[in-house]
């Protein structure tokens, strides 16, 4: 083992005590929230910014803002929202908060974000859709300029969820500033992490002011509490803003550290394993979570159910849970890929649109239906996993992790001291 836990994501933490002291000192009464909004605004090319207490809160506000712009009123119940299929629940759940209809869009194999072809297909089927939400999966940007163009052709508003990709760029432009509305997250494990926190950015300052009021209980600007409409308690705390402010100056260091971790995996893992992210020259990921895909033959090998999972030990191939268990036995955290939204029982009655057309819910653990589905998001989720990307991990520790993963996959022999345990952990 490593003698300590190697985490999926631990980022650079500066000594933020001075910042915290300043945030809670009632005499200084220092306003980190305003300061952070200004800093984020300049980092995001001058976009207007509102900070919030969670990324989910920001996503909720972004959907409300997009809907009020698209429909010019609060009357948008049962209107459709296109949403990436491969994303965490925090992106999709707020669509339901607003009584709108999510329609999920399949991923493409280049970047596992929304596939532009499938999005075109979705607009052919539902041409009056006015809101599209994309996610830059695990910090690796999608084809956002093309997606933006498709949205413009259909008069739809693009919400760019940059929660996992803060600091990533496309054509030199920060992700979250290419779509109409950008959403950011500074929660646990993110590249800038204050335990919880989010932000929303938009080109039009007036729009952000509308959201600022909504996220502050719709309190009117009067000395007393006067409320005309529904509001939400979504503002960021001064302490959270202080912690984020202490980390923000280190963003380049963090991304460069993450890039080295990613490159070490890329250069040393069995070449059939690593998912090579979109390597177009114009893409600069933040490398938040390196992801690998196992052989597609694992379908027969690994079975998941509501009660857990099992896998057979077959040489020359491996499955996500087998690798995750092997790493766990050594004291390192890895994680399965997101289970797509279209497989969540919660979204049973909503469609997924892929190149094949539209399909309704597939039971997530029904191997027969799942095995023969051709959707990219489902394929990726069955055989993908995220590797440890802990910034405190040493090069030596990462090479041990690489050895464990390679051993699981190929059954090849590795360093004598670790071989036995690896073989055991891999069920060999
Ligand atoms: C982390 C994250 C969020 C926000 O999650 P919170 O639980 O609100 O911090 C939203 N979208 C994506 C894609 C995320 O990764």
Short mmCIF file of C-alpha atoms and ligand atoms in Angstrom, two decimals, residues 54-57 88 90-91 135 161 163-164 185 187 190 197 288 338, ligand 1:
data_model
loop_
_atom_site.label_atom_id
_atom_site.label_comp_id
_atom_site.label_asym_id
_atom_site.label_seq_id
_atom_site.Cartn_x
_atom_site.Cartn_y
_atom_site.Cartn_z
CA UNK A 54 -23.32 25.58 -4.92
CA UNK A 55 -22.82 24.70 -8.56
CA UNK A 56 -26.30 23.19 -8.56
CA UNK A 57 -27.71 26.54 -7.41
CA UNK A 88 -23.61 14.39 -13.08
CA UNK A 90 -26.40 18.30 -10.60
CA UNK A 91 -26.71 19.38 -14.22
CA UNK A 135 -20.95 19.68 -19.95
CA UNK A 161 -21.59 23.87 -17.71
CA UNK A 163 -18.16 23.05 -13.45
CA UNK A 164 -15.54 20.40 -14.21
CA UNK A 185 -18.46 24.94 -9.44
CA UNK A 187 -17.23 22.23 -4.58
CA UNK A 190 -13.00 20.37 -8.01
CA UNK A 197 -19.52 27.10 -4.04
CA UNK A 288 -9.33 17.49 -13.94
CA UNK A 338 -21.09 8.69 -14.48
C1 LIG B 1 -19.62 19.36 -9.41
C2 LIG B 1 -20.56 19.63 -10.49
C3 LIG B 1 -21.70 20.44 -10.33
C4 LIG B 1 -22.08 21.06 -9.02
O1 LIG B 1 -22.24 20.16 -7.98
P1 LIG B 1 -22.47 20.68 -6.48
O2 LIG B 1 -22.85 19.43 -5.77
O3 LIG B 1 -23.57 21.67 -6.51
O4 LIG B 1 -21.20 21.26 -6.04
C5 LIG B 1 -22.48 20.69 -11.44
N1 LIG B 1 -22.21 20.18 -12.64
C6 LIG B 1 -21.13 19.40 -12.83
C7 LIG B 1 -20.85 18.90 -14.22
C8 LIG B 1 -20.28 19.08 -11.78
O5 LIG B 1 -19.22 18.29 -11.99
#
